[in-house]
CSV table of C-alpha atoms in Angstrom, one decimal:
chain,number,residue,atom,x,y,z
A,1,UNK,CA,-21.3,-15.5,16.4
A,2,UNK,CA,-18.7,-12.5,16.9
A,3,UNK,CA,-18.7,-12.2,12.9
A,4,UNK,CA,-22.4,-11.9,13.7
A,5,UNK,CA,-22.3,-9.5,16.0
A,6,UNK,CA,-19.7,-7.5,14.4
A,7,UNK,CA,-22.1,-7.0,11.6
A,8,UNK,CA,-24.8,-5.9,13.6
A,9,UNK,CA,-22.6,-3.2,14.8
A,10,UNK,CA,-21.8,-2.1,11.0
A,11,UNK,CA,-24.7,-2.9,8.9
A,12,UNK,CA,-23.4,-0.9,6.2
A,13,UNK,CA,-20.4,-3.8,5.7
A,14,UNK,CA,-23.0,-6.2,5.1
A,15,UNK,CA,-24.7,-3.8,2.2
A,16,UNK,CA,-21.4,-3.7,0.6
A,17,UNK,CA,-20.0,-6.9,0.9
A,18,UNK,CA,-23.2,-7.9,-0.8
A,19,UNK,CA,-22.7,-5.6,-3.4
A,20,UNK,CA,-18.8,-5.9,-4.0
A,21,UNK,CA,-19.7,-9.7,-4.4
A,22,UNK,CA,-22.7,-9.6,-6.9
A,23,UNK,CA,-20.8,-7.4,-9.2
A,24,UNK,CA,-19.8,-4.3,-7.8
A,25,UNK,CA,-16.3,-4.9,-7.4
A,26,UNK,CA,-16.7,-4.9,-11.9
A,27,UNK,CA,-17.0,-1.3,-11.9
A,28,UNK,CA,-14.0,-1.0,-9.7
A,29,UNK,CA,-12.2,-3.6,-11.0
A,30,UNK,CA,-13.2,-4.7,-14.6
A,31,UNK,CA,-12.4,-8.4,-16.0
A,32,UNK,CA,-9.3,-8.2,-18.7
A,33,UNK,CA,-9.3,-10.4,-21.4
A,34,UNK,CA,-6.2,-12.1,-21.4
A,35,UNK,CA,-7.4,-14.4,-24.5
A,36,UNK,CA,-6.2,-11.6,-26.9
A,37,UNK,CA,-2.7,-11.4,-25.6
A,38,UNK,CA,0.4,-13.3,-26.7
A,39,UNK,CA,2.2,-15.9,-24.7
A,40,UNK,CA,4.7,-14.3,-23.4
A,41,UNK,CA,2.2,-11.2,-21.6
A,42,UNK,CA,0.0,-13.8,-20.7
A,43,UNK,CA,2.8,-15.8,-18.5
A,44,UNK,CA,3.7,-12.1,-17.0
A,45,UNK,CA,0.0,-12.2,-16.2
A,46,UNK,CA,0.2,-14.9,-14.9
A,47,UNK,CA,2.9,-14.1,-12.8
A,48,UNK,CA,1.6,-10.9,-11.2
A,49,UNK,CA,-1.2,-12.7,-10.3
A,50,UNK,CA,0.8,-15.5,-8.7
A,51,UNK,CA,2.8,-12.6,-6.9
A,52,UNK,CA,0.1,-10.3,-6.0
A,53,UNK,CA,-3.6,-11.1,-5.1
A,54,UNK,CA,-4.3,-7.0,-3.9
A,55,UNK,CA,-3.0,-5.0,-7.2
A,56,UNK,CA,-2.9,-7.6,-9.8
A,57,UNK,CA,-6.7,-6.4,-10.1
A,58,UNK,CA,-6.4,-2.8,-10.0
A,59,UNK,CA,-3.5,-3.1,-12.7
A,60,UNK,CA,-5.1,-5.2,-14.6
A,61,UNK,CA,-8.4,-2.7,-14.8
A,62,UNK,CA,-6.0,0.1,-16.0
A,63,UNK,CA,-6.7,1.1,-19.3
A,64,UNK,CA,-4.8,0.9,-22.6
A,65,UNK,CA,-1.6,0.0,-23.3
A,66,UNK,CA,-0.8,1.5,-19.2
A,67,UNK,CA,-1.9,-1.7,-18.2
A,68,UNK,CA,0.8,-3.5,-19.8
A,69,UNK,CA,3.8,-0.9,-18.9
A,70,UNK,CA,2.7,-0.9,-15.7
A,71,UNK,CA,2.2,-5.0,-15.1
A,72,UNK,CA,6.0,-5.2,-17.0
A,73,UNK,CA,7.1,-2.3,-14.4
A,74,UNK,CA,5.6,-4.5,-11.3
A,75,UNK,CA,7.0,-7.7,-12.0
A,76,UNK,CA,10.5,-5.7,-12.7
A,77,UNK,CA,10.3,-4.1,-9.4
A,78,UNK,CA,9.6,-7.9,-7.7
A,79,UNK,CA,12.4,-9.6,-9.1
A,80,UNK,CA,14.7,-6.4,-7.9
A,81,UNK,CA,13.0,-6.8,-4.6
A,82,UNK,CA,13.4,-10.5,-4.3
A,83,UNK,CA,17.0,-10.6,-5.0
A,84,UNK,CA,17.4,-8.0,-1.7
A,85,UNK,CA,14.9,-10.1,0.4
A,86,UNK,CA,17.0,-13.6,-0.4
A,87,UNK,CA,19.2,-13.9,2.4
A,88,UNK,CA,21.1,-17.2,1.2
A,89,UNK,CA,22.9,-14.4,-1.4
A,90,UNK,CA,25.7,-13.2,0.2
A,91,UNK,CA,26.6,-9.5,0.3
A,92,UNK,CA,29.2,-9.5,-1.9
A,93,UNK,CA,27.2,-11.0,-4.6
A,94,UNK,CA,23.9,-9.1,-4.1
A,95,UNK,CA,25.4,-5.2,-4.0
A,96,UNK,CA,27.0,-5.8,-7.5
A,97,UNK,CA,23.0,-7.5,-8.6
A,98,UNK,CA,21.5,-4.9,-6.9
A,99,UNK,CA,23.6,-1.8,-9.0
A,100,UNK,CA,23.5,-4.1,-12.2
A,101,UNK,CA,20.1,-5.0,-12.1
A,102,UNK,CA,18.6,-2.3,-14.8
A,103,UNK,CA,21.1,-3.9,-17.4
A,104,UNK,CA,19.3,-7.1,-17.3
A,105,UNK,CA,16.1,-5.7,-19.2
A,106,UNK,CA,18.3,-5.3,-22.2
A,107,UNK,CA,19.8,-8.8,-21.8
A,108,UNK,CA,17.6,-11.6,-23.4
A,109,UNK,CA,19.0,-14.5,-21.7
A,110,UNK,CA,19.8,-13.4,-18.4
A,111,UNK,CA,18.0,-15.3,-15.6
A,112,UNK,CA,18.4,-16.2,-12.2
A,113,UNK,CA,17.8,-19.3,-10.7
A,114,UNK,CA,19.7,-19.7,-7.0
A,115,UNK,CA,16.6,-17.8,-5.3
A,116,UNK,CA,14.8,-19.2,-2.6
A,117,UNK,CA,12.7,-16.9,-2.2
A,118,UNK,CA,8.9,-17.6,-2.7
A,119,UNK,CA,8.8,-15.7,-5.8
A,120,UNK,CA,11.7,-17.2,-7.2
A,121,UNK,CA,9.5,-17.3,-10.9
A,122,UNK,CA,10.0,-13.8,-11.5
A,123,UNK,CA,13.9,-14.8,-11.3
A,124,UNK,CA,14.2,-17.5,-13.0
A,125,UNK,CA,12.1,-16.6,-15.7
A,126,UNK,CA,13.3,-13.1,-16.2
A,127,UNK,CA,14.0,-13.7,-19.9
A,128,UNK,CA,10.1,-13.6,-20.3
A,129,UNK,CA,9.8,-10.2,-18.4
A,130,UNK,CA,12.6,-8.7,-20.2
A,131,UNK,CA,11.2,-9.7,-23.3
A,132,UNK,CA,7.8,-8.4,-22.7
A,133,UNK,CA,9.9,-4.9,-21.2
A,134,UNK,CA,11.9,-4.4,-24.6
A,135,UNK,CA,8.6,-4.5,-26.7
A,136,UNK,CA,7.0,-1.8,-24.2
A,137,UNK,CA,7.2,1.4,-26.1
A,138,UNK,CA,10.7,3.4,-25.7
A,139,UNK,CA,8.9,5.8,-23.3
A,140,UNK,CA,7.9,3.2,-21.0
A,141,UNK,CA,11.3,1.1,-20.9
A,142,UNK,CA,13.0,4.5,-20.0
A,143,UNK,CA,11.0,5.1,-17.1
A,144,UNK,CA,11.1,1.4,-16.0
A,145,UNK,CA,14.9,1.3,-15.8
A,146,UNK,CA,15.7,4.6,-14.6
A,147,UNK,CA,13.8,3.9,-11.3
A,148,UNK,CA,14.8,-0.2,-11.6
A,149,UNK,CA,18.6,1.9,-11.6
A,150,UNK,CA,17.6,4.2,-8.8
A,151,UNK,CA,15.8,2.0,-6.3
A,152,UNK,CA,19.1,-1.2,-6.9
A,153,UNK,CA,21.7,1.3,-5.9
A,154,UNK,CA,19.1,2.3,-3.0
A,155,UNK,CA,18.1,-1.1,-1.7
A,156,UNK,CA,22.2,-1.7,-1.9
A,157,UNK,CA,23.2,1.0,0.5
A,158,UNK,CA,20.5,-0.2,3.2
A,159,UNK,CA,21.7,-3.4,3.0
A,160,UNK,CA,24.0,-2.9,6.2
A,161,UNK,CA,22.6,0.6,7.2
A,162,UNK,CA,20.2,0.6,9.8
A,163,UNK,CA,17.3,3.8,9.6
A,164,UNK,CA,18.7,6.1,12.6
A,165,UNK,CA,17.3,9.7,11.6
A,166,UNK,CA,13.8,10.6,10.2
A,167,UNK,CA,15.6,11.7,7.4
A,168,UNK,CA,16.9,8.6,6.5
A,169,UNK,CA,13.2,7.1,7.5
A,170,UNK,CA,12.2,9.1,4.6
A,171,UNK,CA,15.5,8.4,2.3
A,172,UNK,CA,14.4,4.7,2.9
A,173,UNK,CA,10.9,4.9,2.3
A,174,UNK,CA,11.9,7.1,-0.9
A,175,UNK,CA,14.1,4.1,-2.4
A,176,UNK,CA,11.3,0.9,-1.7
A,177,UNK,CA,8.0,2.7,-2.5
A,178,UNK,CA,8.5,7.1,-3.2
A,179,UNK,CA,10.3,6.2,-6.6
A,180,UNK,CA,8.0,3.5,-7.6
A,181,UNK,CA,5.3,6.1,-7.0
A,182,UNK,CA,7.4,8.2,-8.7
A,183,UNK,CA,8.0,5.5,-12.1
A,184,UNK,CA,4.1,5.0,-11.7
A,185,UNK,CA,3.6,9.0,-12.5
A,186,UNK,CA,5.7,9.4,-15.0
A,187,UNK,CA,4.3,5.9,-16.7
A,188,UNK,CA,0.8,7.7,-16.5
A,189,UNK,CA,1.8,11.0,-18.6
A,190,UNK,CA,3.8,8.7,-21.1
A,191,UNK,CA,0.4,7.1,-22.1
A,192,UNK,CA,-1.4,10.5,-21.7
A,193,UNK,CA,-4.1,9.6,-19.9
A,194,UNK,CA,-2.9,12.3,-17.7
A,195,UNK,CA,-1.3,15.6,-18.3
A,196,UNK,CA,2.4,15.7,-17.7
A,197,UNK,CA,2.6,17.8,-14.5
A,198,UNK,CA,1.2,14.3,-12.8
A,199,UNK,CA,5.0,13.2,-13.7
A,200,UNK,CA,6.6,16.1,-13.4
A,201,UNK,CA,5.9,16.7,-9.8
A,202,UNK,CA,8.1,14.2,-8.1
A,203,UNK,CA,7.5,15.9,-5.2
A,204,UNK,CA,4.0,14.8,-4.8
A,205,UNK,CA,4.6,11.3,-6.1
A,206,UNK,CA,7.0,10.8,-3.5
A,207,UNK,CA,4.5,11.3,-1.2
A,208,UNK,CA,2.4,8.8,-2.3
A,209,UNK,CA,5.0,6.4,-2.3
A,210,UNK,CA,5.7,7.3,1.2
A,211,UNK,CA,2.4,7.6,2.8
A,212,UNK,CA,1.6,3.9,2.1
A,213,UNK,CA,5.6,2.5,3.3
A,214,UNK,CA,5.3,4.6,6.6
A,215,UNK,CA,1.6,2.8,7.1
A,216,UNK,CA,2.7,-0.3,6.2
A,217,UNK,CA,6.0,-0.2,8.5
A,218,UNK,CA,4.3,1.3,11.6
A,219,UNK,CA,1.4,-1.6,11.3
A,220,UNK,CA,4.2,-4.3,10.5
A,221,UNK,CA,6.5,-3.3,13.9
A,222,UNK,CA,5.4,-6.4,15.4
A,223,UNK,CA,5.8,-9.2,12.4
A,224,UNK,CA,8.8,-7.2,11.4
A,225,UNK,CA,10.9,-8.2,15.0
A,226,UNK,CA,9.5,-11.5,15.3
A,227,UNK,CA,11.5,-11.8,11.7
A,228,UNK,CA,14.7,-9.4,12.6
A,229,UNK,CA,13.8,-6.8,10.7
A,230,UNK,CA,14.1,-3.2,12.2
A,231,UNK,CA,12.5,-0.2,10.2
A,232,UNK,CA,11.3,2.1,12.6
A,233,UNK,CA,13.6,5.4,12.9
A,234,UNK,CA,15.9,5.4,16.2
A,235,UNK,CA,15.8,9.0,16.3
A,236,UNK,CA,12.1,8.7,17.7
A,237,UNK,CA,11.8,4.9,19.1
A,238,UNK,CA,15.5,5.7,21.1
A,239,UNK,CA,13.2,8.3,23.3
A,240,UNK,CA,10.7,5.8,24.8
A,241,UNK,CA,13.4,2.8,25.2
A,242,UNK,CA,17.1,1.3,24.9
A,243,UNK,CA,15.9,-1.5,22.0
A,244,UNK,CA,13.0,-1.1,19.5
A,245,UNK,CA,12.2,-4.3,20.7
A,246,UNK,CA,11.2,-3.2,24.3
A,247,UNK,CA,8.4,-1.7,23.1
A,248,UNK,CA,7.1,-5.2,22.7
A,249,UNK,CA,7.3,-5.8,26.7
A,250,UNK,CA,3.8,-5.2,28.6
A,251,UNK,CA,5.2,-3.1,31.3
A,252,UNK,CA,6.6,-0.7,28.0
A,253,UNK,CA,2.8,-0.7,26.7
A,254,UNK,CA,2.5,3.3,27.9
A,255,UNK,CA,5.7,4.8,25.9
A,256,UNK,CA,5.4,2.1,23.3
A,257,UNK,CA,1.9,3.5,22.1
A,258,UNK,CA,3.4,7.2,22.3
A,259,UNK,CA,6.1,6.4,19.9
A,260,UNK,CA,3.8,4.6,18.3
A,261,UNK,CA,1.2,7.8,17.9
A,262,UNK,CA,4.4,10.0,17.0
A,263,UNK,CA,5.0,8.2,13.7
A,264,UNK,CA,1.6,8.2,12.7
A,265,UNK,CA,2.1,11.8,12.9
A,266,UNK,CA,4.8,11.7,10.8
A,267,UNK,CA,2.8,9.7,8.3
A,268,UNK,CA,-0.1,12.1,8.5
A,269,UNK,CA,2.0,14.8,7.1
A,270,UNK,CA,1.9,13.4,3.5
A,271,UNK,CA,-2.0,13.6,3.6
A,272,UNK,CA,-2.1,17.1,2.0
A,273,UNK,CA,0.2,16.0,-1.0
A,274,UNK,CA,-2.0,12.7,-1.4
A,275,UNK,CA,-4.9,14.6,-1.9
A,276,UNK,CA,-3.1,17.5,-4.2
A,277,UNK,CA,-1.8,14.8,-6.3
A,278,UNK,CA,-5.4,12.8,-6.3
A,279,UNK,CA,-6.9,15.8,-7.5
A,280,UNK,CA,-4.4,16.2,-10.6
A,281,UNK,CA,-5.5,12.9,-12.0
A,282,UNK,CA,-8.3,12.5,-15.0
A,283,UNK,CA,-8.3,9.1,-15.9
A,284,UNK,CA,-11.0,6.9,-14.1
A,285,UNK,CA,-8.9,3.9,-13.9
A,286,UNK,CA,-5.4,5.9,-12.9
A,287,UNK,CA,-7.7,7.9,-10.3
A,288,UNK,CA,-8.9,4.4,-8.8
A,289,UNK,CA,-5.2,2.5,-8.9
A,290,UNK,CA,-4.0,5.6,-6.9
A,291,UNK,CA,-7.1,6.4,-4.6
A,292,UNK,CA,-7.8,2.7,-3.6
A,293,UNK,CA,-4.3,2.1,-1.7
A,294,UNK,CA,-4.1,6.0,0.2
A,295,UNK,CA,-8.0,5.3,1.4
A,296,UNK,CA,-6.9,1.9,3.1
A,297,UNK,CA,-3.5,3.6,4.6
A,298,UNK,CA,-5.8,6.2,6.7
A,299,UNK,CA,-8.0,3.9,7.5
A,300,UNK,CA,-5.1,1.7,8.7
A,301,UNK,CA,-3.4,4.6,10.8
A,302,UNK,CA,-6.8,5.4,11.9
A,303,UNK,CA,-7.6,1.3,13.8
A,304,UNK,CA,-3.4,1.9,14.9
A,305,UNK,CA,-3.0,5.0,16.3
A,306,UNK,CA,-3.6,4.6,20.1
A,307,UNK,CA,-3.7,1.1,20.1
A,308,UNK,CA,-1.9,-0.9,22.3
A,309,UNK,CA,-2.8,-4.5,20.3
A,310,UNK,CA,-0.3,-3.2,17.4
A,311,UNK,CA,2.6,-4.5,20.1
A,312,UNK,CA,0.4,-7.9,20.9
A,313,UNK,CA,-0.9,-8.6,17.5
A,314,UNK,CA,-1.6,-7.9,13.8
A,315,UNK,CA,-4.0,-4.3,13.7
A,316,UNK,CA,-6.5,-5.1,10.3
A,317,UNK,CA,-9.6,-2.7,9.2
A,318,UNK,CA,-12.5,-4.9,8.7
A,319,UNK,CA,-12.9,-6.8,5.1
A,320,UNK,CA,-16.6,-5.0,4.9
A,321,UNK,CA,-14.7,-1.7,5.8
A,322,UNK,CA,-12.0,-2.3,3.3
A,323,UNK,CA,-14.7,-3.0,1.0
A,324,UNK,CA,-16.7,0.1,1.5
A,325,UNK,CA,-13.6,2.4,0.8
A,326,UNK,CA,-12.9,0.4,-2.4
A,327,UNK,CA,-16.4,0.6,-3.6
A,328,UNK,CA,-16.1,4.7,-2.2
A,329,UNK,CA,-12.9,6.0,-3.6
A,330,UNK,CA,-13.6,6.7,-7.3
A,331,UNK,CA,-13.6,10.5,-7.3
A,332,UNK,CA,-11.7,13.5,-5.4
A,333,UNK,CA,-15.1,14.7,-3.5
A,334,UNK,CA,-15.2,11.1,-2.1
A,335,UNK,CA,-11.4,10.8,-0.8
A,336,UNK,CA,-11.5,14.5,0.9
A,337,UNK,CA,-14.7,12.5,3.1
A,338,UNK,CA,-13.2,9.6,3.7
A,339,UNK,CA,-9.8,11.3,5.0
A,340,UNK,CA,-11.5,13.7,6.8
A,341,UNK,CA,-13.8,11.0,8.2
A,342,UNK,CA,-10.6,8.5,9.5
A,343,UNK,CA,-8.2,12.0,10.8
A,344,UNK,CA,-11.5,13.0,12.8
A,345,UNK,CA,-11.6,9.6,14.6
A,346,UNK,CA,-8.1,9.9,15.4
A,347,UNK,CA,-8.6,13.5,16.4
A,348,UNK,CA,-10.7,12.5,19.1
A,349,UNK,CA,-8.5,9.6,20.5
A,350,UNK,CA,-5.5,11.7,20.9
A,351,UNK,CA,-4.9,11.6,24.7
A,352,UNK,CA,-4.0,15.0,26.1
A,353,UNK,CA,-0.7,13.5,28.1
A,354,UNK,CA,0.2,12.4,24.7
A,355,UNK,CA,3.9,13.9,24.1
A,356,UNK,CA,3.0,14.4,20.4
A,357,UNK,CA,-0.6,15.7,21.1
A,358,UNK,CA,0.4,19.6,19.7
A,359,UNK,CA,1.6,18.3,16.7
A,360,UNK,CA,-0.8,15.3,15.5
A,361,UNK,CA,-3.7,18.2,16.4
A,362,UNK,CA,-2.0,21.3,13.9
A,363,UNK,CA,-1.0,18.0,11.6
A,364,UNK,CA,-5.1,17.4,11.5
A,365,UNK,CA,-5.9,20.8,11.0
A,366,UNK,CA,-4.1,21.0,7.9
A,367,UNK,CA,-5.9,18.0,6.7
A,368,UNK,CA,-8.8,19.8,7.2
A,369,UNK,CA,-7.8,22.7,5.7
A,370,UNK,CA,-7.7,20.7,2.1
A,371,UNK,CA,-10.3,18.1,3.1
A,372,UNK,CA,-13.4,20.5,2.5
A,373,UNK,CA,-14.7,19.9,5.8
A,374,UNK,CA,-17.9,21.4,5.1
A,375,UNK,CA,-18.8,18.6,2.1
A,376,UNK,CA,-22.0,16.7,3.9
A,377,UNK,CA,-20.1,13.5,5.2
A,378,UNK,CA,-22.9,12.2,7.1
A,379,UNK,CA,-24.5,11.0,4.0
A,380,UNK,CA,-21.8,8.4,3.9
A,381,UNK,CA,-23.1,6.4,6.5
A,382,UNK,CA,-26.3,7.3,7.6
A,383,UNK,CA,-29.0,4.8,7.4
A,384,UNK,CA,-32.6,5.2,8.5
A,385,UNK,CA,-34.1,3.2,11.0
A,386,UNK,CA,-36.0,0.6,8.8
A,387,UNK,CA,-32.8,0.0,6.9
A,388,UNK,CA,-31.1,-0.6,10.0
A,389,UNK,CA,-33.8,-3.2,10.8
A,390,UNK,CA,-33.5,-4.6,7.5
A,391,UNK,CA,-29.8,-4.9,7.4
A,392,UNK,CA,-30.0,-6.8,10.8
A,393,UNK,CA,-32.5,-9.4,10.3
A,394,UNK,CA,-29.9,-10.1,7.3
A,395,UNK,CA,-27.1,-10.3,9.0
A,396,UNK,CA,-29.3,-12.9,11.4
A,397,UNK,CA,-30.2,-14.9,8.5
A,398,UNK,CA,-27.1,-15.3,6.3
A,399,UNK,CA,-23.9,-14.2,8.8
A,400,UNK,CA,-22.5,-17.4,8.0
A,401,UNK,CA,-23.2,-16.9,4.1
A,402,UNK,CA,-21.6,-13.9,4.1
A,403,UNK,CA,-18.3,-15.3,6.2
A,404,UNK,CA,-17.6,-17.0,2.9
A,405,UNK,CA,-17.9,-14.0,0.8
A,406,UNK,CA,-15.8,-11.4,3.2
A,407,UNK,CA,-12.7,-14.3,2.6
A,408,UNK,CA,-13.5,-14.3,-1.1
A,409,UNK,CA,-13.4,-9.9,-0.8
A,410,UNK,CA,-10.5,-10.5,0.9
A,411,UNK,CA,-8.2,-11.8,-2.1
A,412,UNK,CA,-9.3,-8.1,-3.6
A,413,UNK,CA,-8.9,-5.6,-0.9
A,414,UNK,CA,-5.7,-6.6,1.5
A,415,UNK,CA,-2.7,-4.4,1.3
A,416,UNK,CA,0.6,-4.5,2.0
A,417,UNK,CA,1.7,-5.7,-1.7
């Protein structure tokens, strides 16, 4: 009954889980044929699939020849990142891999198989990829293993470097995620389905890149120290305790969620170049691959800012919400409301005591500035009374229906990839 009355209290998740399920998610998210292709694309297919349930759709609904470069530059990009997750390689071994990596792609035999990681496949049959990456056209493969290059030698000098300043937060976030938004920008003006400024600006695609890591790492603190890891910068967590890991403790709660609102500011700052770089994009199916991620990342900071279960628990935005934003986020107009909509609700949580209050408020109002405040965001969720009524004798009637299709919308709209 607490699905049920979740519902009732967001009737509009029931209209669009309905919707996503019947079909909707098609428009989104077409079906590829994978018939067509050869063996060798169909196992990396295959593979991206096996490796990633939340953008194995949205790549594979990219258009043209893009969708290929980019699967090819995904799977690349896992088996780089699998070899600096294994921990049974020892250092010595895994810097050299790390640096060396890129040369692999021109290698037709070179595989991997001592991985324990869970996806080892990627590894061990990197002969595949690399074959699949050498019969990518010559523009793609350049861009593929200069940032393969760039982000080995990155992951390598983090290995024993722990992020102290918030510029080396950023230098980090740059290597994992800002240069694959980076690789993803200048894949999308090699196919020209957008004009060559969108790869030009590294600038902008940095910040793409770094919006979603910062997200991802502020919801994450808690499943990140229950497994060692340590990614928040000591520069802020070292002013609200001794150890990162105090925060954790119940009587810390109070300074814990203060650090904690600081670094969503920080993560609010790239909001402007998001929506600068959203704007620059023509393609339908480019605009949704890069909308869809940045509309979940607000609406993430948005259910963690101010929240003390982020310390106790796992923070998730509701599968009908996540849904919604899918369904929402196919044009510019639409992302400037949603934004808008998810900084507003954090504008009016910010407690006055807060020590970062000043700044997340003249961080917001620059949001605004580019967010067209005045567009009519109502219409997004406003419902009239009858379809209120409507929506609430169906969520009476099939709640139990529609737990089984939130966990099958699930597989299509969780992040964190």
């Amino acid at each position: 009954m607490e699905l049920l009355r979740k519902w009732l209290g967001h009737p509009e998740d029931i209209y669009h889980l309905l919707r996503f399920k019947m079909g909707g998610y098609r428009t989104v998210m077409p079906r590829m044929d994978t018939d067509s292709l050869g063996c060798g694309l169909r196992t990396c297919y295959r593979y991206l699939n096996q490796t990633s349930r939340s953008f194995a759709a949205v790549i594979q609904a990219l258009d043209g020849e893009l969708r290929h470069a980019v699967c090819i530059f995904y799977l690349v990009l896992r088996a780089l990142d699998t070899v600096e997750d294994d921990m049974s390689i020892p250092l010595d071994v895994k810097v050299p891999m790390l640096h060396e990596f890129h040369s692999h792609l021109y290698q037709p035999d070179w595989k991997y198989t001592e991985s324990k990681e869970k996806d080892r496949q990627v590894l061990e049959d990197f002969p595949t990829i690399s074959m699949e990456f050498r019969n990518l056209s010559k523009v793609y493969q350049e861009v593929i293993s200069d940032i393969c290059h760039k982000m080995g030698v990155g992951m390598a000098e983090f290995l024993e470097k722990k992020v102290d300043s918030q510029h080396e937060w950023d230098k980090y976030c740059h290597y994992v995620a800002g240069l694959v938004g980076i690789g993803l920008s200048r894949l999308f003006s090699a196919s020209e389905l957008e004009d060559s400024i969108v790869g030009q600006d590294t600038d902008l695609a940095n910040s793409m890149g770094l919006f979603l890591q910062k997200t991802n790492i502020i919801r994450d603190y808690l499943e990140d120290q229950l497994e060692g890891r340590e990614f928040w910068p000591r520069e802020v967590w070292s002013r609200y305790a001794k150890k990162l890991s105090d925060l954790a403790k119940p009587e810390n709660i109070e300074v814990a969620v203060q650090c904690l609102n600081e670094l969503i500011t920080n993560a609010l700052q790239h909001v402007p170049d998001v929506l600068t770089y959203l704007s620059r994009l023509k393609n339908q199916s480019v605009f949704n691959f890069c909308a869809i991620p940045q509309v979940m990342a607000i609406a993430t900071l948005a259910a963690c800012y101010n929240n003390q279960q982020v310390f106790r628990g796992v923070v998730k935005i509701r599968k009908g919400q996540a849904v919604t934003l899918m369904m929402d986020a196919t044009n510019i107009q639409a992302v400037k409301a949603i934004m808008y909509q998810y900084v507003e609700e954090i504008y009016q949580k910010i407690p006055s005591t807060d020590p970062s209050c000043n700044k997340t408020q003249q961080v917001i109002a620059s949001i605004r500035a580019v967010s067209l405040p005045g567009n009519p965001m109502a219409s997004r969720h406003h419902y009239s009374p009858i379809y209120l009524s409507c929506a609430m004798l169906l969520a009476a009637l099939s709640w139990q229906y529609l737990s089984t299709l939130s966990t099958a919308a699930e597989e299509f709209v969780q992040a964190g990839d």
